[in-house]
Amino acid sequence: MRQLPEQTEFAEMDAIEQMVRESNFPKQSMSYQIMNQIGDRDMTRVSTKQKPNVLRKTLLVASVTAVLGGTVIGTGFVSPAMAATLKQIPMIGLLFEGTSHEAVDAAIQQGIISEPNLSVTHEGVTLKVADLLYDGTRLSFILERDGVDLPNTASPYLDEGAKIIGNPDSDYIKSRQVAKEDQMKGYIETPKILVNGQEVKSGEGVFGDHPRLENTYVVELTKDLQLPDQFELTIQTRVTRVDESFDFTIPVSVTNKSVVLKPNVSKSDGQFSYTVKQLDMSPVSTRLVLDSKGAVPASSQQKGNYSASMVYYELVDDQGNVLTPRKFDYFNSKPLTEYHIDQLFSPVKGTPKSITIKPFTLTVNNKDWSVIGQGENSYGDKTYLKDLEMTIPFKP
């Protein structure tokens, strides 16, 4: 994972902040509180030699998560001809990493990836649904905007009646509380998404600017999606200073969208245990769902000034290929004793005979929650919990 530099321009931070703020997380979530607390502090450049404080480190982690989420959405929609090119671009090629053109072709044939190319124009502003992805695990689409010249696509303004966590009188908050008639024209507000006329509820989502493409807005809904194989998708969104809503209706039909395994098998070392509830495999992603319980095992190096992080999970197929997680979350706190994990990884090559789950922890410094060994090409030094490894046979 590429770590974001601490020297960050205001424009870049605005884009990152917007993506995190508009994510469909519970209002008390960490990222929501962070974004509202930014207003209580001046954003200044920081020397890379200076150790970031806890708030800045937490913001950095939330930003990486948001950017990775937005980036993967973009790669999921491209045509097969672009896949090879995208693999060469940092952060862009994650979804297609390890995926053949044949697998992408299969996803298109199954209806998982499509290009609706529907557009609506109101008052000189055009929105187009360029690409759509639904594989049973997530629902994602891209909106392209034309007709206005603005640095970003996502609206920077707070909705009327929005709940503010932090200082409501800060300059940051006030700058985003702008009356509708005084807002700039052309920003995309958070879309409403309906399936067969009913608003979609999801446990997690990303809404906001694509970090690499101009005039492009991305939406991704993941976790707890309960959608049929065939449905009518309705996208309703508004644009600032435009009276009419931009509405799109798209038929979605997916065949053999994914292989779903529900092994419901557990592994325990006596104190810590986890149960694999579900393993989904499609041409474009792999999804792991599990529950864990108990105190996190600690190695001899994770004592005193250092401790073990929460337990993470690495997926490896029977050929030894490691599946890449779509995002990697760091938490600046002691690990909890119970977790529900619902995570996306890169797709499996071909048809595997089995998938091995390799739990591991990272070593963190208790003083500042820094991760030992973390760098541009490393999540950190991994301590594998070999007694907790589990191999799940592939039985479609």
mmCIF file of C-alpha atoms in Angstrom:
data_model
loop_
_atom_site.group_PDB
_atom_site.id
_atom_site.type_symbol
_atom_site.label_atom_id
_atom_site.label_comp_id
_atom_site.label_asym_id
_atom_site.label_seq_id
_atom_site.Cartn_x
_atom_site.Cartn_y
_atom_site.Cartn_z
ATOM 1 C CA MET A 1 0.000 0.000 0.000
ATOM 2 C CA ARG A 2 1.324 3.443 -0.864
ATOM 3 C CA GLN A 3 1.483 5.697 2.165
ATOM 4 C CA LEU A 4 0.238 9.218 1.579
ATOM 5 C CA PRO A 5 2.859 11.905 2.134
ATOM 6 C CA GLU A 6 2.479 14.102 5.177
ATOM 7 C CA GLN A 7 3.120 17.196 3.054
ATOM 8 C CA THR A 8 -0.320 17.441 1.493
ATOM 9 C CA GLU A 9 -1.847 20.291 -0.487
ATOM 10 C CA PHE A 10 -5.167 21.710 0.699
ATOM 11 C CA ALA A 11 -6.885 20.690 -2.533
ATOM 12 C CA GLU A 12 -5.821 17.073 -2.096
ATOM 13 C CA MET A 13 -6.994 17.048 1.508
ATOM 14 C CA ASP A 14 -10.354 18.496 0.465
ATOM 15 C CA ALA A 15 -10.860 15.663 -2.009
ATOM 16 C CA ILE A 16 -9.861 13.021 0.518
ATOM 17 C CA GLU A 17 -11.969 14.585 3.234
ATOM 18 C CA GLN A 18 -15.026 14.663 0.988
ATOM 19 C CA MET A 19 -14.738 10.957 0.187
ATOM 20 C CA VAL A 20 -14.393 10.011 3.849
ATOM 21 C CA ARG A 21 -17.139 12.375 5.011
ATOM 22 C CA GLU A 22 -19.672 11.067 2.503
ATOM 23 C CA SER A 23 -18.924 7.417 3.211
ATOM 24 C CA ASN A 24 -22.054 5.676 4.428
ATOM 25 C CA PHE A 25 -20.674 4.880 7.876
ATOM 26 C CA PRO A 26 -22.587 5.347 11.136
ATOM 27 C CA LYS A 27 -22.473 8.977 12.215
ATOM 28 C CA GLN A 28 -20.445 8.108 15.323
ATOM 29 C CA SER A 29 -17.738 6.352 13.317
ATOM 30 C CA MET A 30 -14.106 7.348 13.630
ATOM 31 C CA SER A 31 -13.794 8.856 10.154
ATOM 32 C CA TYR A 32 -16.868 11.054 10.573
ATOM 33 C CA GLN A 33 -15.560 12.484 13.843
ATOM 34 C CA ILE A 34 -12.112 13.077 12.368
ATOM 35 C CA MET A 35 -13.485 15.041 9.447
ATOM 36 C CA ASN A 36 -15.493 17.326 11.710
ATOM 37 C CA GLN A 37 -12.551 17.841 14.070
ATOM 38 C CA ILE A 38 -10.351 19.123 11.258
ATOM 39 C CA GLY A 39 -12.154 22.421 11.642
ATOM 40 C CA ASP A 40 -10.754 22.808 15.148
ATOM 41 C CA ARG A 41 -7.183 22.808 13.882
ATOM 42 C CA ASP A 42 -5.234 24.713 11.267
ATOM 43 C CA MET A 43 -4.081 22.520 8.395
ATOM 44 C CA THR A 44 -0.361 23.188 7.942
ATOM 45 C CA ARG A 45 2.427 21.455 6.145
ATOM 46 C CA VAL A 46 4.415 19.109 8.328
ATOM 47 C CA SER A 47 8.049 18.170 7.954
ATOM 48 C CA THR A 48 8.462 14.499 7.133
ATOM 49 C CA LYS A 49 11.026 14.329 9.945
ATOM 50 C CA GLN A 50 8.433 15.319 12.513
ATOM 51 C CA LYS A 51 6.427 12.523 14.098
ATOM 52 C CA PRO A 52 2.730 12.968 13.370
ATOM 53 C CA ASN A 53 0.437 13.290 16.341
ATOM 54 C CA VAL A 54 -2.358 10.812 16.911
ATOM 55 C CA LEU A 55 -4.987 12.896 15.110
ATOM 56 C CA ARG A 56 -2.818 13.416 12.053
ATOM 57 C CA LYS A 57 -1.892 9.714 11.954
ATOM 58 C CA THR A 58 -5.528 8.706 12.249
ATOM 59 C CA LEU A 59 -6.496 11.130 9.496
ATOM 60 C CA LEU A 60 -3.753 9.714 7.299
ATOM 61 C CA VAL A 61 -5.105 6.193 7.752
ATOM 62 C CA ALA A 62 -8.672 7.244 7.030
ATOM 63 C CA SER A 63 -7.486 9.059 3.926
ATOM 64 C CA VAL A 64 -5.631 6.036 2.575
ATOM 65 C CA THR A 65 -8.712 3.897 3.107
ATOM 66 C CA ALA A 66 -10.921 6.363 1.269
ATOM 67 C CA VAL A 67 -8.549 6.795 -1.647
ATOM 68 C CA LEU A 68 -8.051 3.075 -2.091
ATOM 69 C CA GLY A 69 -11.771 2.541 -1.987
ATOM 70 C CA GLY A 70 -12.385 5.133 -4.671
ATOM 71 C CA THR A 71 -9.553 3.884 -6.834
ATOM 72 C CA VAL A 72 -10.683 0.289 -6.903
ATOM 73 C CA ILE A 73 -14.135 1.360 -7.989
ATOM 74 C CA GLY A 74 -12.646 3.075 -11.011
ATOM 75 C CA THR A 75 -10.632 0.062 -12.094
ATOM 76 C CA GLY A 76 -13.615 -2.219 -11.787
ATOM 77 C CA PHE A 77 -15.468 -0.525 -14.596
ATOM 78 C CA VAL A 78 -12.938 -0.395 -17.391
ATOM 79 C CA SER A 79 -13.206 -2.418 -20.551
ATOM 80 C CA PRO A 80 -10.866 -5.425 -20.943
ATOM 81 C CA ALA A 81 -8.711 -3.551 -23.445
ATOM 82 C CA MET A 82 -7.673 -1.105 -20.700
ATOM 83 C CA ALA A 83 -6.946 -3.680 -18.011
ATOM 84 C CA ALA A 84 -3.294 -4.244 -18.936
ATOM 85 C CA THR A 85 -2.598 -0.508 -18.984
ATOM 86 C CA LEU A 86 -4.247 0.053 -15.628
ATOM 87 C CA LYS A 87 -2.127 -2.667 -14.049
ATOM 88 C CA GLN A 88 0.908 -0.435 -14.568
ATOM 89 C CA ILE A 89 -0.565 2.538 -12.698
ATOM 90 C CA PRO A 90 0.063 2.627 -8.915
ATOM 91 C CA MET A 91 -3.126 2.140 -6.857
ATOM 92 C CA ILE A 92 -5.243 1.797 -10.017
ATOM 93 C CA GLY A 93 -4.512 -1.820 -10.921
ATOM 94 C CA LEU A 94 -5.597 -3.447 -7.670
ATOM 95 C CA LEU A 95 -8.861 -4.911 -8.847
ATOM 96 C CA PHE A 96 -7.349 -6.426 -11.983
ATOM 97 C CA GLU A 97 -4.188 -7.636 -10.287
ATOM 98 C CA GLY A 98 -3.911 -11.333 -11.013
ATOM 99 C CA THR A 99 -7.023 -11.269 -13.194
ATOM 100 C CA SER A 100 -6.823 -12.402 -16.800
ATOM 101 C CA HIS A 101 -8.593 -10.757 -19.701
ATOM 102 C CA GLU A 102 -10.628 -13.960 -19.975
ATOM 103 C CA ALA A 103 -11.906 -13.470 -16.426
ATOM 104 C CA VAL A 104 -12.898 -9.888 -17.175
ATOM 105 C CA ASP A 105 -14.620 -11.021 -20.359
ATOM 106 C CA ALA A 106 -16.518 -13.586 -18.296
ATOM 107 C CA ALA A 107 -17.606 -10.842 -15.868
ATOM 108 C CA ILE A 108 -18.938 -8.793 -18.775
ATOM 109 C CA GLN A 109 -20.766 -11.788 -20.244
ATOM 110 C CA GLN A 110 -22.317 -12.557 -16.863
ATOM 111 C CA GLY A 111 -23.533 -8.975 -16.506
ATOM 112 C CA ILE A 112 -21.204 -8.217 -13.584
ATOM 113 C CA ILE A 113 -19.543 -5.358 -15.494
ATOM 114 C CA SER A 114 -21.580 -3.225 -17.877
ATOM 115 C CA GLU A 115 -21.484 0.180 -19.601
ATOM 116 C CA PRO A 116 -24.996 1.726 -19.480
ATOM 117 C CA ASN A 117 -23.851 5.020 -21.095
ATOM 118 C CA LEU A 118 -27.029 6.801 -19.966
ATOM 119 C CA SER A 119 -26.962 10.609 -19.712
ATOM 120 C CA VAL A 120 -29.262 13.343 -18.443
ATOM 121 C CA THR A 121 -28.832 17.090 -19.011
ATOM 122 C CA HIS A 122 -30.414 19.861 -16.934
ATOM 123 C CA GLU A 123 -29.559 23.573 -17.171
ATOM 124 C CA GLY A 124 -26.343 22.936 -19.068
ATOM 125 C CA VAL A 125 -25.024 20.249 -16.721
ATOM 126 C CA THR A 126 -24.787 16.658 -17.977
ATOM 127 C CA LEU A 127 -24.384 13.562 -15.839
ATOM 128 C CA LYS A 128 -23.658 10.211 -17.423
ATOM 129 C CA VAL A 129 -23.716 6.741 -15.855
ATOM 130 C CA ALA A 130 -20.634 5.466 -17.612
ATOM 131 C CA ASP A 131 -19.979 2.130 -15.922
ATOM 132 C CA LEU A 132 -21.690 -0.254 -13.525
ATOM 133 C CA LEU A 133 -20.454 -3.223 -11.498
ATOM 134 C CA TYR A 134 -22.488 -5.684 -9.445
ATOM 135 C CA ASP A 135 -21.101 -9.089 -8.508
ATOM 136 C CA GLY A 136 -23.280 -9.911 -5.528
ATOM 137 C CA THR A 137 -20.685 -8.498 -3.142
ATOM 138 C CA ARG A 138 -20.760 -4.841 -4.076
ATOM 139 C CA LEU A 139 -22.696 -2.421 -6.219
ATOM 140 C CA SER A 140 -20.607 0.291 -7.843
ATOM 141 C CA PHE A 141 -20.978 2.854 -10.589
ATOM 142 C CA ILE A 142 -19.304 5.900 -12.101
ATOM 143 C CA LEU A 143 -20.965 9.248 -12.842
ATOM 144 C CA GLU A 144 -19.218 11.461 -15.375
ATOM 145 C CA ARG A 145 -19.987 15.208 -15.322
ATOM 146 C CA ASP A 146 -19.854 17.683 -18.187
ATOM 147 C CA GLY A 147 -20.858 21.311 -18.653
ATOM 148 C CA VAL A 148 -19.150 22.970 -15.689
ATOM 149 C CA ASP A 149 -15.531 23.729 -14.814
ATOM 150 C CA LEU A 150 -14.994 22.912 -11.143
ATOM 151 C CA PRO A 151 -11.955 21.386 -9.417
ATOM 152 C CA ASN A 152 -13.995 18.570 -7.827
ATOM 153 C CA THR A 153 -17.277 16.774 -8.460
ATOM 154 C CA ALA A 154 -18.562 16.031 -4.943
ATOM 155 C CA SER A 155 -20.430 18.807 -3.179
ATOM 156 C CA PRO A 156 -18.310 20.404 -0.426
ATOM 157 C CA TYR A 157 -21.399 21.799 1.298
ATOM 158 C CA LEU A 158 -23.034 20.339 4.399
ATOM 159 C CA ASP A 159 -26.669 19.400 4.075
ATOM 160 C CA GLU A 160 -29.169 21.417 6.056
ATOM 161 C CA GLY A 161 -29.793 19.723 9.377
ATOM 162 C CA ALA A 162 -26.570 17.687 9.209
ATOM 163 C CA LYS A 163 -25.365 16.525 12.621
ATOM 164 C CA ILE A 164 -22.097 18.217 13.519
ATOM 165 C CA ILE A 165 -19.575 16.492 15.772
ATOM 166 C CA GLY A 166 -17.018 18.978 17.009
ATOM 167 C CA ASN A 167 -17.099 22.774 17.106
ATOM 168 C CA PRO A 168 -20.059 24.035 15.005
ATOM 169 C CA ASP A 169 -18.639 27.563 15.121
ATOM 170 C CA SER A 170 -15.285 26.660 13.581
ATOM 171 C CA ASP A 171 -14.287 28.373 10.332
ATOM 172 C CA TYR A 172 -14.083 24.976 8.661
ATOM 173 C CA ILE A 173 -17.695 24.086 9.442
ATOM 174 C CA LYS A 174 -18.992 27.580 8.638
ATOM 175 C CA SER A 175 -17.282 27.543 5.246
ATOM 176 C CA ARG A 176 -19.378 24.499 4.325
ATOM 177 C CA GLN A 177 -22.690 25.754 5.688
ATOM 178 C CA VAL A 178 -23.702 27.718 2.616
ATOM 179 C CA ALA A 179 -27.275 28.510 1.630
ATOM 180 C CA LYS A 180 -28.330 26.657 -1.525
ATOM 181 C CA GLU A 181 -28.835 29.878 -3.483
ATOM 182 C CA ASP A 182 -25.250 30.926 -2.694
ATOM 183 C CA GLN A 183 -23.577 27.630 -3.591
ATOM 184 C CA MET A 184 -21.547 27.203 -6.758
ATOM 185 C CA LYS A 185 -23.360 25.450 -9.573
ATOM 186 C CA GLY A 186 -22.403 21.941 -10.652
ATOM 187 C CA TYR A 187 -21.380 19.925 -7.593
ATOM 188 C CA ILE A 188 -22.874 16.428 -7.283
ATOM 189 C CA GLU A 189 -24.754 15.742 -4.071
ATOM 190 C CA THR A 190 -24.896 12.282 -2.496
ATOM 191 C CA PRO A 191 -27.066 10.097 -4.753
ATOM 192 C CA LYS A 192 -30.054 8.093 -3.560
ATOM 193 C CA ILE A 193 -29.951 4.493 -4.778
ATOM 194 C CA LEU A 194 -33.052 2.333 -5.126
ATOM 195 C CA VAL A 195 -33.544 -1.293 -6.130
ATOM 196 C CA ASN A 196 -37.014 -2.164 -7.390
ATOM 197 C CA GLY A 197 -38.245 1.090 -5.884
ATOM 198 C CA GLN A 198 -36.783 0.509 -2.411
ATOM 199 C CA GLU A 199 -33.853 2.530 -1.097
ATOM 200 C CA VAL A 200 -30.732 0.403 -0.711
ATOM 201 C CA LYS A 201 -29.271 0.057 2.751
ATOM 202 C CA SER A 202 -25.647 -0.963 3.087
ATOM 203 C CA GLY A 203 -23.289 -1.456 5.999
ATOM 204 C CA GLU A 204 -20.514 0.436 4.234
ATOM 205 C CA GLY A 205 -20.110 2.645 1.217
ATOM 206 C CA VAL A 206 -17.981 5.215 -0.561
ATOM 207 C CA PHE A 207 -19.298 8.334 -2.300
ATOM 208 C CA GLY A 208 -17.075 10.987 -3.834
ATOM 209 C CA ASP A 209 -14.510 12.192 -6.326
ATOM 210 C CA HIS A 210 -12.365 9.708 -8.158
ATOM 211 C CA PRO A 211 -8.812 10.589 -7.031
ATOM 212 C CA ARG A 212 -7.345 10.012 -10.506
ATOM 213 C CA LEU A 213 -10.038 11.071 -12.976
ATOM 214 C CA GLU A 214 -11.386 14.604 -13.380
ATOM 215 C CA ASN A 215 -15.130 15.276 -13.483
ATOM 216 C CA THR A 216 -15.811 11.746 -12.248
ATOM 217 C CA TYR A 217 -17.864 10.740 -9.216
ATOM 218 C CA VAL A 218 -17.791 7.189 -7.865
ATOM 219 C CA VAL A 219 -20.216 5.234 -5.706
ATOM 220 C CA GLU A 220 -19.587 1.874 -4.098
ATOM 221 C CA LEU A 221 -21.888 0.027 -1.719
ATOM 222 C CA THR A 222 -20.526 -3.001 0.100
ATOM 223 C CA LYS A 223 -21.422 -5.235 3.028
ATOM 224 C CA ASP A 224 -24.864 -6.502 3.952
ATOM 225 C CA LEU A 225 -26.193 -6.073 0.430
ATOM 226 C CA GLN A 226 -29.243 -8.290 -0.069
ATOM 227 C CA LEU A 227 -30.015 -7.857 -3.752
ATOM 228 C CA PRO A 228 -31.560 -10.270 -6.262
ATOM 229 C CA ASP A 229 -29.846 -11.447 -9.453
ATOM 230 C CA GLN A 230 -32.213 -9.320 -11.535
ATOM 231 C CA PHE A 231 -33.521 -5.920 -10.502
ATOM 232 C CA GLU A 232 -34.247 -2.381 -11.652
ATOM 233 C CA LEU A 233 -31.635 0.033 -10.367
ATOM 234 C CA THR A 234 -32.637 3.676 -9.915
ATOM 235 C CA ILE A 235 -30.075 6.395 -9.292
ATOM 236 C CA GLN A 236 -31.379 9.770 -8.149
ATOM 237 C CA THR A 237 -28.985 12.610 -7.571
ATOM 238 C CA ARG A 238 -29.085 16.355 -7.406
ATOM 239 C CA VAL A 239 -26.563 18.935 -8.535
ATOM 240 C CA THR A 240 -26.029 22.212 -6.708
ATOM 241 C CA ARG A 241 -27.931 25.189 -8.184
ATOM 242 C CA VAL A 242 -29.852 22.892 -10.569
ATOM 243 C CA ASP A 243 -33.562 22.556 -9.815
ATOM 244 C CA GLU A 244 -34.323 19.198 -11.440
ATOM 245 C CA SER A 245 -33.096 15.849 -10.188
ATOM 246 C CA PHE A 246 -30.876 13.665 -12.381
ATOM 247 C CA ASP A 247 -32.632 10.286 -12.482
ATOM 248 C CA PHE A 248 -31.426 7.087 -14.126
ATOM 249 C CA THR A 249 -33.128 3.701 -14.402
ATOM 250 C CA ILE A 250 -30.939 0.718 -15.297
ATOM 251 C CA PRO A 251 -31.951 -2.941 -15.589
ATOM 252 C CA VAL A 252 -29.407 -5.215 -13.896
ATOM 253 C CA SER A 253 -29.232 -8.923 -14.682
ATOM 254 C CA VAL A 254 -26.400 -11.083 -13.368
ATOM 255 C CA THR A 255 -25.901 -14.786 -14.037
ATOM 256 C CA ASN A 256 -23.558 -16.873 -11.880
ATOM 257 C CA LYS A 257 -22.486 -13.702 -10.129
ATOM 258 C CA SER A 258 -20.228 -15.481 -7.615
ATOM 259 C CA VAL A 259 -19.447 -18.758 -5.896
ATOM 260 C CA VAL A 260 -20.538 -18.568 -2.274
ATOM 261 C CA LEU A 261 -19.044 -20.912 0.301
ATOM 262 C CA LYS A 262 -20.441 -21.000 3.824
ATOM 263 C CA PRO A 263 -18.034 -23.309 5.651
ATOM 264 C CA ASN A 264 -18.908 -22.111 9.181
ATOM 265 C CA VAL A 265 -15.663 -23.603 10.478
ATOM 266 C CA SER A 266 -13.673 -22.386 13.468
ATOM 267 C CA LYS A 267 -10.093 -22.338 14.686
ATOM 268 C CA SER A 268 -8.933 -21.653 18.240
ATOM 269 C CA ASP A 269 -5.730 -21.541 20.285
ATOM 270 C CA GLY A 270 -7.610 -21.701 23.580
ATOM 271 C CA GLN A 271 -7.951 -17.939 24.084
ATOM 272 C CA PHE A 272 -8.512 -16.509 20.631
ATOM 273 C CA SER A 273 -10.839 -18.062 18.054
ATOM 274 C CA TYR A 274 -12.426 -17.146 14.741
ATOM 275 C CA THR A 275 -15.196 -18.633 12.621
ATOM 276 C CA VAL A 276 -15.289 -18.297 8.832
ATOM 277 C CA LYS A 277 -18.902 -17.579 7.938
ATOM 278 C CA GLN A 278 -18.625 -16.967 4.218
ATOM 279 C CA LEU A 279 -16.169 -16.927 1.327
ATOM 280 C CA ASP A 280 -17.358 -15.429 -1.969
ATOM 281 C CA MET A 281 -15.425 -15.671 -5.225
ATOM 282 C CA SER A 282 -16.271 -13.824 -8.440
ATOM 283 C CA PRO A 283 -14.209 -12.869 -11.512
ATOM 284 C CA VAL A 284 -13.492 -9.471 -9.981
ATOM 285 C CA SER A 285 -13.189 -10.025 -6.230
ATOM 286 C CA THR A 286 -12.940 -12.377 -3.265
ATOM 287 C CA ARG A 287 -14.857 -11.666 -0.088
ATOM 288 C CA LEU A 288 -14.105 -13.004 3.406
ATOM 289 C CA VAL A 289 -16.657 -12.845 6.214
ATOM 290 C CA LEU A 290 -15.735 -14.037 9.707
ATOM 291 C CA ASP A 291 -16.282 -13.443 13.412
ATOM 292 C CA SER A 292 -13.501 -13.511 16.007
ATOM 293 C CA LYS A 293 -13.529 -13.596 19.779
ATOM 294 C CA GLY A 294 -10.945 -13.463 22.524
ATOM 295 C CA ALA A 295 -7.699 -11.731 23.464
ATOM 296 C CA VAL A 296 -5.223 -11.272 20.622
ATOM 297 C CA PRO A 297 -2.159 -13.557 20.935
ATOM 298 C CA ALA A 298 1.089 -11.660 21.605
ATOM 299 C CA SER A 299 4.608 -12.727 20.662
ATOM 300 C CA SER A 300 7.742 -12.194 22.731
ATOM 301 C CA GLN A 301 8.427 -9.013 20.718
ATOM 302 C CA GLN A 302 4.975 -7.651 21.516
ATOM 303 C CA LYS A 303 5.612 -6.921 25.183
ATOM 304 C CA GLY A 304 6.456 -3.877 27.298
ATOM 305 C CA ASN A 305 6.516 -0.796 25.054
ATOM 306 C CA TYR A 306 5.093 -2.797 22.155
ATOM 307 C CA SER A 307 1.893 -4.720 21.670
ATOM 308 C CA ALA A 308 0.036 -6.776 19.115
ATOM 309 C CA SER A 309 -2.464 -5.176 16.780
ATOM 310 C CA MET A 310 -5.837 -6.650 16.008
ATOM 311 C CA VAL A 311 -5.711 -9.904 14.045
ATOM 312 C CA TYR A 312 -5.576 -9.519 10.256
ATOM 313 C CA TYR A 313 -6.114 -12.261 7.697
ATOM 314 C CA GLU A 314 -4.092 -13.148 4.619
ATOM 315 C CA LEU A 315 -5.657 -15.269 1.866
ATOM 316 C CA VAL A 316 -3.509 -17.628 -0.191
ATOM 317 C CA ASP A 317 -4.682 -19.990 -2.936
ATOM 318 C CA ASP A 318 -3.387 -23.541 -3.443
ATOM 319 C CA GLN A 319 -0.749 -22.257 -5.894
ATOM 320 C CA GLY A 320 0.742 -19.919 -3.289
ATOM 321 C CA ASN A 321 -0.738 -16.719 -4.746
ATOM 322 C CA VAL A 322 -1.480 -14.122 -2.057
ATOM 323 C CA LEU A 323 -4.717 -12.205 -2.610
ATOM 324 C CA THR A 324 -4.385 -8.450 -2.190
ATOM 325 C CA PRO A 325 -6.813 -6.695 0.188
ATOM 326 C CA ARG A 326 -8.725 -3.800 -1.344
ATOM 327 C CA LYS A 327 -7.881 -1.676 1.659
ATOM 328 C CA PHE A 328 -5.896 -2.135 4.828
ATOM 329 C CA ASP A 329 -7.155 -0.456 7.982
ATOM 330 C CA TYR A 330 -5.002 0.634 10.906
ATOM 331 C CA PHE A 331 -6.618 1.396 14.244
ATOM 332 C CA ASN A 332 -4.968 3.658 16.818
ATOM 333 C CA SER A 333 -6.173 1.758 19.857
ATOM 334 C CA LYS A 334 -5.825 -1.510 21.696
ATOM 335 C CA PRO A 335 -7.559 -4.373 19.885
ATOM 336 C CA LEU A 336 -11.048 -5.366 20.921
ATOM 337 C CA THR A 337 -11.990 -8.861 22.020
ATOM 338 C CA GLU A 338 -14.660 -9.293 19.346
ATOM 339 C CA TYR A 339 -14.619 -8.426 15.635
ATOM 340 C CA HIS A 340 -16.856 -8.953 12.631
ATOM 341 C CA ILE A 341 -14.703 -8.927 9.495
ATOM 342 C CA ASP A 342 -16.227 -8.395 6.052
ATOM 343 C CA GLN A 343 -13.375 -7.704 3.651
ATOM 344 C CA LEU A 344 -12.738 -7.691 -0.092
ATOM 345 C CA PHE A 345 -9.605 -9.073 -1.744
ATOM 346 C CA SER A 346 -8.364 -9.388 -5.316
ATOM 347 C CA PRO A 347 -9.863 -12.254 -7.343
ATOM 348 C CA VAL A 348 -8.546 -15.800 -7.386
ATOM 349 C CA LYS A 349 -6.792 -17.020 -10.541
ATOM 350 C CA GLY A 350 -8.762 -19.744 -12.270
ATOM 351 C CA THR A 351 -10.464 -22.385 -10.136
ATOM 352 C CA PRO A 352 -8.557 -23.026 -6.904
ATOM 353 C CA LYS A 353 -8.569 -26.326 -5.052
ATOM 354 C CA SER A 354 -8.506 -24.516 -1.726
ATOM 355 C CA ILE A 355 -7.999 -21.195 0.035
ATOM 356 C CA THR A 356 -5.763 -20.925 3.094
ATOM 357 C CA ILE A 357 -6.455 -18.254 5.714
ATOM 358 C CA LYS A 358 -3.319 -17.091 7.519
ATOM 359 C CA PRO A 359 -4.057 -14.875 10.553
ATOM 360 C CA PHE A 360 -1.331 -12.413 11.564
ATOM 361 C CA THR A 361 -0.752 -9.382 13.757
ATOM 362 C CA LEU A 362 1.387 -6.275 13.434
ATOM 363 C CA THR A 363 3.637 -4.926 16.170
ATOM 364 C CA VAL A 364 2.751 -1.408 17.322
ATOM 365 C CA ASN A 365 4.493 1.094 19.573
ATOM 366 C CA ASN A 366 2.252 1.862 22.543
ATOM 367 C CA LYS A 367 3.442 5.472 22.705
ATOM 368 C CA ASP A 368 2.301 6.678 19.307
ATOM 369 C CA TRP A 369 0.610 3.608 17.749
ATOM 370 C CA SER A 370 3.174 3.534 14.968
ATOM 371 C CA VAL A 371 3.491 0.206 13.179
ATOM 372 C CA ILE A 372 6.894 -1.446 13.153
ATOM 373 C CA GLY A 373 8.107 -1.997 9.603
ATOM 374 C CA GLN A 374 5.369 0.004 7.919
ATOM 375 C CA GLY A 375 6.500 1.635 4.699
ATOM 376 C CA GLU A 376 5.672 2.347 1.103
ATOM 377 C CA ASN A 377 5.645 -1.319 0.157
ATOM 378 C CA SER A 378 4.781 -2.897 3.491
ATOM 379 C CA TYR A 379 1.808 -2.908 5.832
ATOM 380 C CA GLY A 380 4.306 -3.612 8.615
ATOM 381 C CA ASP A 381 6.199 -6.573 10.056
ATOM 382 C CA LYS A 382 3.800 -9.502 10.210
ATOM 383 C CA THR A 383 3.677 -12.029 13.022
ATOM 384 C CA TYR A 384 1.871 -15.069 11.637
ATOM 385 C CA LEU A 385 -0.273 -17.108 14.016
ATOM 386 C CA LYS A 386 0.510 -20.520 12.553
ATOM 387 C CA ASP A 387 -1.614 -22.430 15.066
ATOM 388 C CA LEU A 388 -4.640 -20.537 13.767
ATOM 389 C CA GLU A 389 -4.160 -21.170 10.047
ATOM 390 C CA MET A 390 -7.112 -22.740 8.243
ATOM 391 C CA THR A 391 -7.482 -24.275 4.780
ATOM 392 C CA ILE A 392 -10.910 -24.288 3.182
ATOM 393 C CA PRO A 393 -11.434 -26.703 0.273
ATOM 394 C CA PHE A 394 -13.087 -25.262 -2.798
ATOM 395 C CA LYS A 395 -16.437 -26.929 -3.343
ATOM 396 C CA PRO A 396 -18.562 -24.920 -5.800
#
